[in-house]
mmCIF file of C-alpha atoms in Angstrom:
data_model
loop_
_atom_site.group_PDB
_atom_site.id
_atom_site.type_symbol
_atom_site.label_atom_id
_atom_site.label_comp_id
_atom_site.label_asym_id
_atom_site.label_seq_id
_atom_site.Cartn_x
_atom_site.Cartn_y
_atom_site.Cartn_z
ATOM 1 C CA UNK A 1 80.612 161.949 199.331
ATOM 2 C CA UNK A 2 83.847 161.382 197.370
ATOM 3 C CA UNK A 3 85.662 158.259 198.087
ATOM 4 C CA UNK A 4 88.683 158.331 200.505
ATOM 5 C CA UNK A 5 92.040 157.672 198.771
ATOM 6 C CA UNK A 6 92.230 154.105 200.169
ATOM 7 C CA UNK A 7 88.727 153.355 198.991
ATOM 8 C CA UNK A 8 89.578 154.793 195.529
ATOM 9 C CA UNK A 9 92.756 152.695 195.304
ATOM 10 C CA UNK A 10 90.788 149.482 196.238
ATOM 11 C CA UNK A 11 88.032 150.294 193.563
ATOM 12 C CA UNK A 12 90.825 150.967 190.964
ATOM 13 C CA UNK A 13 92.630 147.683 192.041
ATOM 14 C CA UNK A 14 89.613 145.525 191.621
ATOM 15 C CA UNK A 15 88.664 147.013 188.414
ATOM 16 C CA UNK A 16 92.225 146.335 187.015
ATOM 17 C CA UNK A 17 92.087 142.764 188.336
ATOM 18 C CA UNK A 18 88.695 142.049 186.839
ATOM 19 C CA UNK A 19 89.928 143.335 183.304
ATOM 20 C CA UNK A 20 92.912 141.218 183.672
ATOM 21 C CA UNK A 21 90.841 138.336 184.306
ATOM 22 C CA UNK A 22 88.383 138.884 181.510
ATOM 23 C CA UNK A 23 90.701 140.130 178.849
ATOM 24 C CA UNK A 24 93.791 138.216 179.636
ATOM 25 C CA UNK A 25 97.335 139.725 179.970
ATOM 26 C CA UNK A 26 97.381 143.572 179.321
ATOM 27 C CA UNK A 27 99.882 146.149 179.109
ATOM 28 C CA UNK A 28 99.886 149.310 181.378
ATOM 29 C CA UNK A 29 98.792 151.281 178.334
ATOM 30 C CA UNK A 30 95.840 148.854 177.606
ATOM 31 C CA UNK A 31 94.836 149.187 181.316
ATOM 32 C CA UNK A 32 94.973 153.085 181.088
ATOM 33 C CA UNK A 33 92.816 152.840 177.960
ATOM 34 C CA UNK A 34 90.208 150.328 179.374
ATOM 35 C CA UNK A 35 89.940 151.858 182.930
ATOM 36 C CA UNK A 36 90.232 155.532 181.826
ATOM 37 C CA UNK A 37 92.684 156.142 184.659
ATOM 38 C CA UNK A 38 95.729 158.341 184.469
ATOM 39 C CA UNK A 39 99.100 156.856 183.644
ATOM 40 C CA UNK A 40 100.581 157.477 187.104
ATOM 41 C CA UNK A 41 97.505 156.059 188.666
ATOM 42 C CA UNK A 42 97.810 152.889 186.603
ATOM 43 C CA UNK A 43 101.587 152.683 187.427
ATOM 44 C CA UNK A 44 100.781 152.907 191.187
ATOM 45 C CA UNK A 45 98.109 150.205 191.017
ATOM 46 C CA UNK A 46 100.377 147.792 188.968
ATOM 47 C CA UNK A 47 103.163 148.392 191.461
ATOM 48 C CA UNK A 48 100.709 147.725 194.384
ATOM 49 C CA UNK A 49 99.124 144.526 192.874
ATOM 50 C CA UNK A 50 102.622 143.251 192.046
ATOM 51 C CA UNK A 51 103.788 143.809 195.559
ATOM 52 C CA UNK A 52 100.745 141.935 196.828
ATOM 53 C CA UNK A 53 101.550 138.937 194.694
ATOM 54 C CA UNK A 54 98.340 139.153 192.637
ATOM 55 C CA UNK A 55 99.943 140.461 189.371
ATOM 56 C CA UNK A 56 103.257 139.671 187.694
ATOM 57 C CA UNK A 57 104.878 140.246 184.338
ATOM 58 C CA UNK A 58 103.996 137.349 182.000
ATOM 59 C CA UNK A 59 105.659 138.609 178.781
ATOM 60 C CA UNK A 60 105.962 141.500 176.280
ATOM 61 C CA UNK A 61 103.548 142.891 173.875
ATOM 62 C CA UNK A 62 104.260 142.172 170.252
ATOM 63 C CA UNK A 63 103.772 145.664 169.130
ATOM 64 C CA UNK A 64 106.295 146.854 166.591
ATOM 65 C CA UNK A 65 107.631 150.176 167.743
ATOM 66 C CA UNK A 66 110.839 151.968 168.698
ATOM 67 C CA UNK A 67 112.301 151.063 172.010
ATOM 68 C CA UNK A 68 111.552 148.129 174.251
ATOM 69 C CA UNK A 69 108.230 146.334 174.021
ATOM 70 C CA UNK A 70 105.666 147.082 176.700
ATOM 71 C CA UNK A 71 105.410 144.532 179.559
ATOM 72 C CA UNK A 72 102.166 142.389 179.695
ATOM 73 C CA UNK A 73 100.833 141.896 183.098
ATOM 74 C CA UNK A 74 98.668 139.125 184.340
ATOM 75 C CA UNK A 75 97.041 137.665 187.320
ATOM 76 C CA UNK A 76 99.138 135.180 189.335
ATOM 77 C CA UNK A 77 97.212 132.206 188.626
ATOM 78 C CA UNK A 78 98.965 129.930 191.266
ATOM 79 C CA UNK A 79 98.201 132.543 194.028
ATOM 80 C CA UNK A 80 95.561 130.144 195.188
ATOM 81 C CA UNK A 81 94.153 126.749 194.161
ATOM 82 C CA UNK A 82 90.501 125.806 194.188
ATOM 83 C CA UNK A 83 88.385 122.658 194.293
ATOM 84 C CA UNK A 84 84.697 122.078 192.993
ATOM 85 C CA UNK A 85 82.478 119.091 193.955
ATOM 86 C CA UNK A 86 79.525 117.599 192.280
ATOM 87 C CA UNK A 87 77.878 115.423 194.999
ATOM 88 C CA UNK A 88 75.266 113.085 193.658
ATOM 89 C CA UNK A 89 73.272 110.457 195.391
ATOM 90 C CA UNK A 90 75.582 107.579 194.338
ATOM 91 C CA UNK A 91 78.864 109.381 193.327
ATOM 92 C CA UNK A 92 81.261 112.305 193.926
ATOM 93 C CA UNK A 93 83.125 114.254 191.235
ATOM 94 C CA UNK A 94 85.956 116.803 191.851
ATOM 95 C CA UNK A 95 88.004 119.202 189.863
ATOM 96 C CA UNK A 96 90.934 121.191 191.218
ATOM 97 C CA UNK A 97 91.860 124.499 189.436
ATOM 98 C CA UNK A 98 94.053 127.584 189.705
ATOM 99 C CA UNK A 99 92.683 131.040 190.664
ATOM 100 C CA UNK A 100 91.668 131.778 187.143
ATOM 101 C CA UNK A 101 89.791 128.470 186.810
ATOM 102 C CA UNK A 102 92.177 126.600 184.596
ATOM 103 C CA UNK A 103 91.797 122.935 185.416
ATOM 104 C CA UNK A 104 94.697 121.110 187.180
ATOM 105 C CA UNK A 105 93.342 117.679 188.063
ATOM 106 C CA UNK A 106 89.969 115.884 187.772
ATOM 107 C CA UNK A 107 88.540 112.651 189.447
ATOM 108 C CA UNK A 108 85.308 110.821 190.392
ATOM 109 C CA UNK A 109 84.167 108.103 192.623
ATOM 110 C CA UNK A 110 81.037 106.024 192.846
ATOM 111 C CA UNK A 111 79.380 105.760 196.271
ATOM 112 C CA UNK A 112 77.461 102.417 196.648
ATOM 113 C CA UNK A 113 74.074 102.558 198.224
ATOM 114 C CA UNK A 114 75.007 100.291 200.931
ATOM 115 C CA UNK A 115 78.004 102.385 201.973
ATOM 116 C CA UNK A 116 77.748 103.407 205.497
ATOM 117 C CA UNK A 117 77.714 107.298 206.321
ATOM 118 C CA UNK A 118 81.154 107.257 207.856
ATOM 119 C CA UNK A 119 82.968 105.269 205.081
ATOM 120 C CA UNK A 120 81.207 107.283 202.389
ATOM 121 C CA UNK A 121 82.388 110.553 203.931
ATOM 122 C CA UNK A 122 85.890 109.256 204.342
ATOM 123 C CA UNK A 123 86.055 108.098 200.684
ATOM 124 C CA UNK A 124 84.837 111.493 199.474
ATOM 125 C CA UNK A 125 87.275 113.586 201.512
ATOM 126 C CA UNK A 126 90.094 111.271 200.437
ATOM 127 C CA UNK A 127 89.180 111.761 196.960
ATOM 128 C CA UNK A 128 89.401 115.637 197.255
ATOM 129 C CA UNK A 129 92.733 115.316 199.158
ATOM 130 C CA UNK A 130 94.225 112.944 196.595
ATOM 131 C CA UNK A 131 93.051 115.154 193.678
ATOM 132 C CA UNK A 132 94.388 118.178 195.210
ATOM 133 C CA UNK A 133 97.814 116.551 195.831
ATOM 134 C CA UNK A 134 97.911 115.356 192.175
ATOM 135 C CA UNK A 135 97.299 119.004 191.112
ATOM 136 C CA UNK A 136 100.207 120.094 193.266
ATOM 137 C CA UNK A 137 97.906 122.133 195.543
ATOM 138 C CA UNK A 138 99.337 121.901 198.940
ATOM 139 C CA UNK A 139 96.582 124.118 200.452
ATOM 140 C CA UNK A 140 93.256 124.703 198.863
ATOM 141 C CA UNK A 141 91.900 128.248 199.306
ATOM 142 C CA UNK A 142 88.106 127.803 198.457
ATOM 143 C CA UNK A 143 85.945 124.712 197.870
ATOM 144 C CA UNK A 144 82.729 124.952 195.976
ATOM 145 C CA UNK A 145 80.095 122.259 196.436
ATOM 146 C CA UNK A 146 77.014 121.316 194.443
ATOM 147 C CA UNK A 147 74.648 119.010 196.160
ATOM 148 C CA UNK A 148 70.941 118.030 195.860
ATOM 149 C CA UNK A 149 68.501 119.270 198.639
ATOM 150 C CA UNK A 150 67.916 122.622 200.395
ATOM 151 C CA UNK A 151 70.444 125.171 201.339
ATOM 152 C CA UNK A 152 69.519 127.113 204.642
ATOM 153 C CA UNK A 153 69.467 130.779 203.413
ATOM 154 C CA UNK A 154 70.416 132.030 206.924
ATOM 155 C CA UNK A 155 73.270 129.754 207.667
ATOM 156 C CA UNK A 156 74.390 128.599 204.192
ATOM 157 C CA UNK A 157 74.424 125.036 205.262
ATOM 158 C CA UNK A 158 72.847 121.884 203.598
ATOM 159 C CA UNK A 159 69.710 121.019 205.487
ATOM 160 C CA UNK A 160 68.646 117.625 206.427
ATOM 161 C CA UNK A 161 66.422 116.205 203.513
ATOM 162 C CA UNK A 162 64.375 113.116 203.504
ATOM 163 C CA UNK A 163 65.290 110.679 200.727
ATOM 164 C CA UNK A 164 68.897 112.007 200.526
ATOM 165 C CA UNK A 165 71.991 110.140 201.787
ATOM 166 C CA UNK A 166 73.055 111.335 205.408
ATOM 167 C CA UNK A 167 76.647 111.334 204.147
ATOM 168 C CA UNK A 168 75.941 114.571 202.044
ATOM 169 C CA UNK A 169 75.514 116.727 205.106
ATOM 170 C CA UNK A 170 78.344 115.047 207.011
ATOM 171 C CA UNK A 171 80.729 115.557 203.968
ATOM 172 C CA UNK A 172 80.391 119.353 204.177
ATOM 173 C CA UNK A 173 81.346 119.309 207.918
ATOM 174 C CA UNK A 174 84.223 116.912 207.153
ATOM 175 C CA UNK A 175 85.610 119.018 204.531
ATOM 176 C CA UNK A 176 85.484 122.027 206.735
ATOM 177 C CA UNK A 177 87.394 120.090 209.423
ATOM 178 C CA UNK A 178 89.964 118.458 207.276
ATOM 179 C CA UNK A 179 90.872 121.277 204.861
ATOM 180 C CA UNK A 180 92.157 124.649 205.553
ATOM 181 C CA UNK A 181 89.793 126.111 203.118
ATOM 182 C CA UNK A 182 86.651 127.990 202.944
ATOM 183 C CA UNK A 183 83.732 125.668 201.918
ATOM 184 C CA UNK A 184 80.815 127.186 199.848
ATOM 185 C CA UNK A 185 77.717 124.872 199.440
ATOM 186 C CA UNK A 186 74.841 125.457 196.972
ATOM 187 C CA UNK A 187 71.978 123.552 195.533
ATOM 188 C CA UNK A 188 73.187 121.650 192.396
ATOM 189 C CA UNK A 189 70.493 122.925 190.079
ATOM 190 C CA UNK A 190 71.215 126.494 191.114
ATOM 191 C CA UNK A 191 74.773 126.014 190.257
ATOM 192 C CA UNK A 192 73.816 124.608 186.849
ATOM 193 C CA UNK A 193 71.952 127.743 186.167
ATOM 194 C CA UNK A 194 74.966 129.838 186.978
ATOM 195 C CA UNK A 195 77.125 127.770 184.670
ATOM 196 C CA UNK A 196 74.569 127.976 181.824
ATOM 197 C CA UNK A 197 74.267 131.758 182.260
ATOM 198 C CA UNK A 198 77.975 132.267 182.262
ATOM 199 C CA UNK A 199 79.201 129.655 179.758
ATOM 200 C CA UNK A 200 76.198 127.902 178.362
ATOM 201 C CA UNK A 201 72.733 128.252 176.862
ATOM 202 C CA UNK A 202 71.668 131.283 178.650
ATOM 203 C CA UNK A 203 74.560 133.594 178.258
ATOM 204 C CA UNK A 204 72.627 136.313 176.703
ATOM 205 C CA UNK A 205 69.668 136.102 179.194
ATOM 206 C CA UNK A 206 69.537 137.832 182.633
ATOM 207 C CA UNK A 207 65.987 136.255 183.334
ATOM 208 C CA UNK A 208 65.353 132.561 182.649
ATOM 209 C CA UNK A 209 64.409 129.177 184.272
ATOM 210 C CA UNK A 210 66.571 126.111 184.206
ATOM 211 C CA UNK A 211 64.637 122.897 184.159
ATOM 212 C CA UNK A 212 66.873 120.243 185.317
ATOM 213 C CA UNK A 213 66.329 116.797 183.765
ATOM 214 C CA UNK A 214 68.739 114.203 185.158
ATOM 215 C CA UNK A 215 68.130 111.289 187.606
ATOM 216 C CA UNK A 216 65.723 113.656 189.310
ATOM 217 C CA UNK A 217 64.030 116.995 188.535
ATOM 218 C CA UNK A 218 64.471 120.449 189.736
ATOM 219 C CA UNK A 219 64.410 123.994 188.592
ATOM 220 C CA UNK A 220 66.573 127.141 189.106
ATOM 221 C CA UNK A 221 65.175 130.590 188.807
ATOM 222 C CA UNK A 222 67.316 133.586 187.719
ATOM 223 C CA UNK A 223 65.443 136.846 187.688
ATOM 224 C CA UNK A 224 67.058 140.235 186.666
ATOM 225 C CA UNK A 225 70.504 138.485 186.845
ATOM 226 C CA UNK A 226 69.939 137.277 190.374
ATOM 227 C CA UNK A 227 69.425 133.759 191.506
ATOM 228 C CA UNK A 228 66.262 133.373 193.634
ATOM 229 C CA UNK A 229 66.316 130.846 196.387
ATOM 230 C CA UNK A 230 63.149 131.630 198.321
ATOM 231 C CA UNK A 231 62.271 131.992 201.812
ATOM 232 C CA UNK A 232 63.400 128.496 202.866
ATOM 233 C CA UNK A 233 65.878 127.894 200.031
ATOM 234 C CA UNK A 234 63.294 125.807 198.199
ATOM 235 C CA UNK A 235 62.615 127.650 194.978
ATOM 236 C CA UNK A 236 62.603 125.238 192.170
ATOM 237 C CA UNK A 237 61.619 122.076 193.949
ATOM 238 C CA UNK A 238 59.516 121.300 191.104
ATOM 239 C CA UNK A 239 59.642 117.435 191.547
ATOM 240 C CA UNK A 240 56.911 118.056 194.241
ATOM 241 C CA UNK A 241 54.702 119.987 191.883
ATOM 242 C CA UNK A 242 51.228 118.350 191.589
ATOM 243 C CA UNK A 243 50.527 117.577 187.959
ATOM 244 C CA UNK A 244 47.889 115.664 185.948
ATOM 245 C CA UNK A 245 48.948 112.336 184.622
ATOM 246 C CA UNK A 246 50.050 110.757 187.861
ATOM 247 C CA UNK A 247 48.334 108.198 190.085
ATOM 248 C CA UNK A 248 48.703 110.026 193.359
ATOM 249 C CA UNK A 249 49.897 113.273 194.928
ATOM 250 C CA UNK A 250 53.121 114.085 196.337
ATOM 251 C CA UNK A 251 53.752 114.556 200.034
ATOM 252 C CA UNK A 252 56.108 116.706 202.146
ATOM 253 C CA UNK A 253 58.465 113.820 202.267
ATOM 254 C CA UNK A 254 58.135 112.153 198.870
ATOM 255 C CA UNK A 255 57.913 113.728 195.402
ATOM 256 C CA UNK A 256 56.356 110.512 193.994
ATOM 257 C CA UNK A 257 53.164 111.636 192.359
ATOM 258 C CA UNK A 258 54.439 114.980 191.420
ATOM 259 C CA UNK A 259 56.254 116.258 188.224
ATOM 260 C CA UNK A 260 59.204 113.882 189.219
ATOM 261 C CA UNK A 261 56.921 111.035 188.386
ATOM 262 C CA UNK A 262 56.531 112.377 184.722
ATOM 263 C CA UNK A 263 60.124 113.673 184.027
ATOM 264 C CA UNK A 264 62.552 111.901 186.329
ATOM 265 C CA UNK A 265 64.947 109.384 184.724
ATOM 266 C CA UNK A 266 62.987 106.343 185.660
ATOM 267 C CA UNK A 267 59.839 107.752 184.305
ATOM 268 C CA UNK A 268 61.601 108.781 181.060
ATOM 269 C CA UNK A 269 63.054 105.298 180.680
ATOM 270 C CA UNK A 270 59.693 103.607 181.226
ATOM 271 C CA UNK A 271 58.220 105.899 178.663
ATOM 272 C CA UNK A 272 60.911 104.963 176.170
ATOM 273 C CA UNK A 273 60.178 101.334 176.825
ATOM 274 C CA UNK A 274 56.512 101.901 176.058
ATOM 275 C CA UNK A 275 57.519 103.143 172.540
ATOM 276 C CA UNK A 276 59.904 100.237 172.005
ATOM 277 C CA UNK A 277 63.126 102.221 172.423
ATOM 278 C CA UNK A 278 66.434 100.730 173.477
ATOM 279 C CA UNK A 279 69.987 102.190 173.883
ATOM 280 C CA UNK A 280 73.267 101.373 175.501
ATOM 281 C CA UNK A 281 73.865 102.924 178.823
ATOM 282 C CA UNK A 282 76.833 105.434 179.497
ATOM 283 C CA UNK A 283 78.438 105.144 182.989
ATOM 284 C CA UNK A 284 78.542 108.923 183.367
ATOM 285 C CA UNK A 285 74.974 109.538 182.754
ATOM 286 C CA UNK A 286 71.218 108.403 183.473
ATOM 287 C CA UNK A 287 70.105 105.690 181.031
ATOM 288 C CA UNK A 288 67.229 108.121 180.218
ATOM 289 C CA UNK A 289 69.786 110.400 178.514
ATOM 290 C CA UNK A 290 70.980 107.757 176.234
ATOM 291 C CA UNK A 291 67.437 106.682 175.283
ATOM 292 C CA UNK A 292 66.528 110.415 174.517
ATOM 293 C CA UNK A 293 69.739 110.714 172.451
ATOM 294 C CA UNK A 294 68.996 107.550 170.508
ATOM 295 C CA UNK A 295 65.416 108.939 169.839
ATOM 296 C CA UNK A 296 66.789 112.215 168.411
ATOM 297 C CA UNK A 297 69.344 110.474 166.184
ATOM 298 C CA UNK A 298 66.660 108.029 164.749
ATOM 299 C CA UNK A 299 65.432 108.661 161.149
ATOM 300 C CA UNK A 300 62.844 111.468 161.052
ATOM 301 C CA UNK A 301 59.335 110.032 160.800
ATOM 302 C CA UNK A 302 56.129 111.201 162.511
ATOM 303 C CA UNK A 303 55.023 107.709 162.785
ATOM 304 C CA UNK A 304 58.233 106.271 164.262
ATOM 305 C CA UNK A 305 58.432 105.013 167.848
ATOM 306 C CA UNK A 306 61.227 107.595 168.522
ATOM 307 C CA UNK A 307 59.167 110.605 167.158
ATOM 308 C CA UNK A 308 56.193 109.517 169.220
ATOM 309 C CA UNK A 309 58.344 109.094 172.379
ATOM 310 C CA UNK A 310 59.693 112.655 171.895
ATOM 311 C CA UNK A 311 56.317 114.031 171.475
ATOM 312 C CA UNK A 312 55.077 112.284 174.543
ATOM 313 C CA UNK A 313 58.067 113.475 176.493
ATOM 314 C CA UNK A 314 57.604 117.119 175.307
ATOM 315 C CA UNK A 315 53.953 116.843 176.587
ATOM 316 C CA UNK A 316 55.155 115.986 179.913
ATOM 317 C CA UNK A 317 57.908 118.596 180.123
ATOM 318 C CA UNK A 318 55.383 121.240 178.942
ATOM 319 C CA UNK A 319 53.147 120.669 181.881
ATOM 320 C CA UNK A 320 55.840 121.402 184.447
ATOM 321 C CA UNK A 321 57.228 124.388 182.300
ATOM 322 C CA UNK A 322 53.839 125.922 181.899
ATOM 323 C CA UNK A 323 53.289 126.003 185.531
ATOM 324 C CA UNK A 324 56.514 127.873 186.057
ATOM 325 C CA UNK A 325 55.861 130.249 183.250
ATOM 326 C CA UNK A 326 52.373 131.152 184.423
ATOM 327 C CA UNK A 327 53.938 132.399 187.788
ATOM 328 C CA UNK A 328 57.242 133.831 186.657
ATOM 329 C CA UNK A 329 57.132 134.744 183.074
ATOM 330 C CA UNK A 330 60.868 134.163 182.458
ATOM 331 C CA UNK A 331 60.712 134.491 178.619
ATOM 332 C CA UNK A 332 63.276 131.598 178.398
ATOM 333 C CA UNK A 333 63.335 128.048 179.691
ATOM 334 C CA UNK A 334 66.517 126.023 179.467
ATOM 335 C CA UNK A 335 66.240 122.218 179.371
ATOM 336 C CA UNK A 336 69.214 121.228 181.605
ATOM 337 C CA UNK A 337 70.862 118.177 182.913
ATOM 338 C CA UNK A 338 72.021 115.209 181.018
ATOM 339 C CA UNK A 339 68.493 114.424 179.556
ATOM 340 C CA UNK A 340 67.857 118.092 178.435
ATOM 341 C CA UNK A 341 71.232 118.212 176.617
ATOM 342 C CA UNK A 342 70.509 114.792 175.043
ATOM 343 C CA UNK A 343 67.170 116.086 173.577
ATOM 344 C CA UNK A 344 68.943 119.016 171.992
ATOM 345 C CA UNK A 345 67.166 121.292 169.661
ATOM 346 C CA UNK A 346 64.747 118.594 168.661
ATOM 347 C CA UNK A 347 63.188 118.159 172.195
ATOM 348 C CA UNK A 348 63.442 121.897 172.934
ATOM 349 C CA UNK A 349 61.381 122.863 169.823
ATOM 350 C CA UNK A 350 58.836 120.330 170.654
ATOM 351 C CA UNK A 351 58.352 121.661 174.146
ATOM 352 C CA UNK A 352 58.379 125.301 172.866
ATOM 353 C CA UNK A 353 55.613 124.580 170.366
ATOM 354 C CA UNK A 354 53.529 123.018 173.139
ATOM 355 C CA UNK A 355 53.990 126.012 175.449
ATOM 356 C CA UNK A 356 53.089 128.252 172.675
ATOM 357 C CA UNK A 357 49.648 126.605 172.600
ATOM 358 C CA UNK A 358 49.319 126.489 176.439
ATOM 359 C CA UNK A 359 50.515 129.847 177.469
ATOM 360 C CA UNK A 360 49.840 133.507 176.275
ATOM 361 C CA UNK A 361 53.279 134.353 177.522
ATOM 362 C CA UNK A 362 55.949 134.130 174.787
ATOM 363 C CA UNK A 363 58.674 131.679 175.989
ATOM 364 C CA UNK A 364 61.867 130.473 174.142
ATOM 365 C CA UNK A 365 62.843 126.993 175.021
ATOM 366 C CA UNK A 366 66.602 126.087 174.577
ATOM 367 C CA UNK A 367 68.681 122.923 175.184
ATOM 368 C CA UNK A 368 71.542 122.948 177.684
ATOM 369 C CA UNK A 369 74.913 123.082 176.225
ATOM 370 C CA UNK A 370 76.699 121.798 179.382
ATOM 371 C CA UNK A 371 74.438 119.191 180.502
ATOM 372 C CA UNK A 372 75.376 117.169 183.620
ATOM 373 C CA UNK A 373 78.752 118.957 183.678
ATOM 374 C CA UNK A 374 77.018 122.178 184.537
ATOM 375 C CA UNK A 375 76.953 121.361 188.196
ATOM 376 C CA UNK A 376 80.767 120.964 188.493
ATOM 377 C CA UNK A 377 81.278 123.983 186.321
ATOM 378 C CA UNK A 378 79.012 126.112 188.534
ATOM 379 C CA UNK A 379 80.637 124.932 191.636
ATOM 380 C CA UNK A 380 84.042 125.878 190.260
ATOM 381 C CA UNK A 381 82.757 129.279 189.322
ATOM 382 C CA UNK A 382 81.384 129.822 192.726
ATOM 383 C CA UNK A 383 84.818 128.856 194.323
ATOM 384 C CA UNK A 384 86.677 131.166 191.839
ATOM 385 C CA UNK A 385 84.343 134.113 192.511
ATOM 386 C CA UNK A 386 84.450 133.597 196.274
ATOM 387 C CA UNK A 387 88.382 133.318 196.264
ATOM 388 C CA UNK A 388 88.813 136.265 193.915
ATOM 389 C CA UNK A 389 86.335 138.434 196.080
ATOM 390 C CA UNK A 390 88.662 137.870 199.066
ATOM 391 C CA UNK A 391 92.009 138.079 197.520
ATOM 392 C CA UNK A 392 91.160 141.042 195.386
ATOM 393 C CA UNK A 393 89.934 143.007 198.356
ATOM 394 C CA UNK A 394 92.080 145.954 199.624
ATOM 395 C CA UNK A 395 95.226 144.912 201.719
ATOM 396 C CA UNK A 396 94.275 144.863 205.438
ATOM 397 C CA UNK A 397 90.493 144.871 204.830
ATOM 398 C CA UNK A 398 88.037 142.484 206.462
ATOM 399 C CA UNK A 399 87.705 140.607 203.171
ATOM 400 C CA UNK A 400 91.440 139.853 202.744
ATOM 401 C CA UNK A 401 93.227 136.740 204.120
ATOM 402 C CA UNK A 402 96.776 135.746 204.273
ATOM 403 C CA UNK A 403 97.471 132.449 202.341
ATOM 404 C CA UNK A 404 100.606 131.656 204.176
#
């Protein structure tokens, strides 16, 4: 059935807005060329989007021609402000941006282990409010949150998880109560995969697995362009994977004895110590990342402690990666997180070589280009997509919402 006039207008509007987002400011003539729409239709949609406060004139084209230059139209970036949070076990980081994702302010705050649930929540919420104020955002439209643990696929809420601070789940509720904003929550590793696919190491892949290597371990699965969460939201809980080389087996409440015991930050640091490696820690990353980076930077020698450490670490990572590959055949594994980024091509090549011997399924291994920052970037992308989906909906539709 042909689309109704109102539906056709909504489709054309969203197409134009997406082009303006992806290509930057465009003239009406350029919109006509890119959309294939007629000149009167483009003129109507520009007028409609301008009246809705979504598009404005941002300049003139530099074309040399007779008569006045054509007007350049762009999305009104300050139509809405967004926030993204990376919630870790012992810290919170936040970034505030405009509707196009341009950063306006950024801050982070450590949360001590002995901080009570109430004080921890208050500190985190205050951080968000203060950062939004510094950015000049009187009212946030959408907040994206990346946190460890399982996200309930039915409710979209962070589930209670053993071993994780209670303030994580309370924080989500507190933000929903204190901020006049929509709050979107996603597992941190899933957000890292989204960021790596959009802006990082997997930009040319619609099927891949991200192996998160930071303080803990995790995996995110992207198949045919879609993030797969599983029946309970637990796809990628690779830290619980039983593997050889550990002293015990993991349990339903403790991943000790699983892949985490081989590839978590503490295990990597202990492995480095066995090979006589040392490095200065950085405040923003696990000490394991500094150790891996130092090993990669060491003079190349097959007999050096650094080379033996990287080989031993690659052996461990290949065990977990091979298990995932045997089930999913993703064709590409990204070594993510701070440790994966620190290992770079040197570690990725070692893991790929081992997988080539272990599995008949060809698999490329790549190092993360975003590292630990991928979670915050993914949270911001999620907030931006959610806000744009709502604001770019047809006026008066169920998806639209007045910001005033």
